[in-house]
Amino acid sequence: MTQEAAGSYPTKARRSPASPSLHERLPVVLPVVVAYGCSGLVIWCISEIVNNPPSDRAGWLGAGARLCGLLGSYLLLVEMLLVARLPWLERDVSVIVLRRWHARNGRLLLTLIVLHACLAVAVEAARTQSPFVGAAIGMVLHFPHVMAAAAGLALLVMAAATSARSVRARIAYGWWHLLHLSTYAAVGLGFAHQLLGADLVGSAGTALWTGVHVLVGVLVLWFRVVAPVRASLRHRLRVTAVIREAPDVVSVWVRGRRIEQLQARPGQYLRWRILTRWSWFTAHPYSLSAPPGPDGLRFTVKAVGNHSRALGRVRVGTRIAIEGPYGALTECRRRRQRVLLLAGGLGIAPLRALLEGLTADPGELTLIYRVECSEDVIFRDEIDDLARRCGIGVHYLAGPPGGEGRPEPLAPERLTDLVPALRWHDVYVCGPTGMVTTAVTSLRTAGVDHRHIHTETLSF
Ligand SMILES: Cc1cc2nc3c(=O)[nH]c(=O)nc-3n(C[C@H](O)[C@H](O)[C@H](O)COP(=O)(O)OP(=O)(O)OC[C@H]3O[C@@H](n4cnc5c(N)ncnc54)[C@H](O)[C@@H]3O)c2cc1C
């Protein structure tokens, strides 16, 4: 499939179809591990209650507050790990799934921490015989560690509020990212008052609790800061060309030293930090739009905001720092010989790289490329050329989305018409969230098993 010798670039690595991969086990293993930690904390709190039974209502409220606080803080650490860029998570679990776990865990931990705060205030209100609000203000003003924890809670609430879909769509990626980074500060701000809590003070649990925090901190620091800095220094990437693909889309080529050691695979993405005065402080995710090779790495960007627009003006020779590669939309997911790639809009970028990187005989690969109008098609020459040389079936589906009397372009019957024996294919889907949801529903209706549908979205 790939024309040039792949050399030491890992574009054709293929996992044995028999070996169950990490992404298939993680959805079961991870909740079990998390639940195991939660039950340990519950047992610990219950044993505390058995040893020192509360004598009144305030005592029971206090026990409830401590249980909620410990569980919430533990899930906050899990949340930190989910976004710590751990390679075995980032490369085996799709962005969609990671985001779902992050959102569910985030909702649960915030509920527990808010409940903890309310119960703790209720205890103080009962102790001082004061109203709830007065007790809350008193606690914050009189105890510096409670003030710090309250500030941490405010940061968590802000991060949660900006994650709501309607709010997120109005915020620039850079700001949204910065707000989410502030949750690391929330962990630090809450830590002191946890150590002073009745369950931990002076106990062996203090050492364990501190150790777990230090371990999570080290992992976050290593994978979010040290590893990217090392990779950027080692590979010394520079822009070698900026090519306009459409009025609002450019491809950026970068080259550096020992790029093959990055082990980037077609279908993956990196976070790119353009080292200029206007953009060194933010790294944005863009997928590889060609398999990594002797020409370097290519990513393709649609101008939607400041960062993506400015990439159209970036100069040849500009230095680039990277984080990654990340992403699970790779050949490792593949279980079947026949493959359908289903792209929507700019979702073509990672699928264009896969189209060239997948190992396949003529007739085994099909690409369906969905766009609103035919002018939106990018890489048409490259795709048609690959299709001719490698026997790939290509269908461009241009037109508005279905609904309001219009037929759905990705309806199950349409897909089965275009791709005979669809249910015996592995299907890679990438595009806007709505398109991915529609495509998955149609594929399931057409009989494709969920284990053979591999999805990714470019939404954050
Ligand atoms: C895993 C992954 C891979 C990606 N790969 C690519 C790629 O190959 N090519 C590419 O062009 N883009 C890709 N993106 C999206 C890209 O990262 C963002 O479009 C970009 O970072 C936006 O930055 P900006 O400063 O230009 O726009 P901003 O100023 O951040 O955004 C401008 C406006 O557009 C909205 N917006 C921007 N991007 C998105 C988005 N992705 N989803 C929903 N709303 C959005 C914002 O809410 C805002 O209203 C990818 C995203 C992810 C998560």
PDB file of C-alpha atoms in Angstrom, residues 8 26 55 83 94 97 144 161 167 195 276 281 301 303 318 322 344 361 375 435 442 454:
ATOM      1  CA  SER A   8      12.055   2.204  10.357  1.00  0.00           C
ATOM      2  CA  LEU A  26      -9.480  -1.004  29.866  1.00  0.00           C
ATOM      3  CA  SER A  55     -22.650  10.188  69.674  1.00  0.00           C
ATOM      4  CA  VAL A  83      -5.526  13.730  31.680  1.00  0.00           C
ATOM      5  CA  SER A  94      -9.921   6.994  21.748  1.00  0.00           C
ATOM      6  CA  VAL A  97     -13.950   7.426  25.220  1.00  0.00           C
ATOM      7  CA  PRO A 144      -6.826  29.278  56.152  1.00  0.00           C
ATOM      8  CA  ALA A 161     -19.147  24.906  34.057  1.00  0.00           C
ATOM      9  CA  VAL A 167     -20.407  27.100  27.026  1.00  0.00           C
ATOM     10  CA  LEU A 195      -4.225  16.090  55.939  1.00  0.00           C
ATOM     11  CA  THR A 276       6.767  32.169  17.956  1.00  0.00           C
ATOM     12  CA  PHE A 281       2.233  29.397  25.325  1.00  0.00           C
ATOM     13  CA  VAL A 301      -5.465  22.672   9.689  1.00  0.00           C
ATOM     14  CA  ALA A 303      -8.857  28.001  10.140  1.00  0.00           C
ATOM     15  CA  THR A 318       9.820  28.215  12.530  1.00  0.00           C
ATOM     16  CA  ILE A 322       5.416  18.706  20.331  1.00  0.00           C
ATOM     17  CA  GLY A 344     -16.655  13.841   7.659  1.00  0.00           C
ATOM     18  CA  ASP A 361      -4.707  -5.679  -1.145  1.00  0.00           C
ATOM     19  CA  GLU A 375     -15.509  22.542  -2.918  1.00  0.00           C
ATOM     20  CA  MET A 435     -21.587  13.124  11.961  1.00  0.00           C
ATOM     21  CA  SER A 442     -26.263   3.708  10.688  1.00  0.00           C
ATOM     22  CA  HIS A 454     -13.422   2.724  15.639  1.00  0.00           C
TER      23      HIS A 454
END
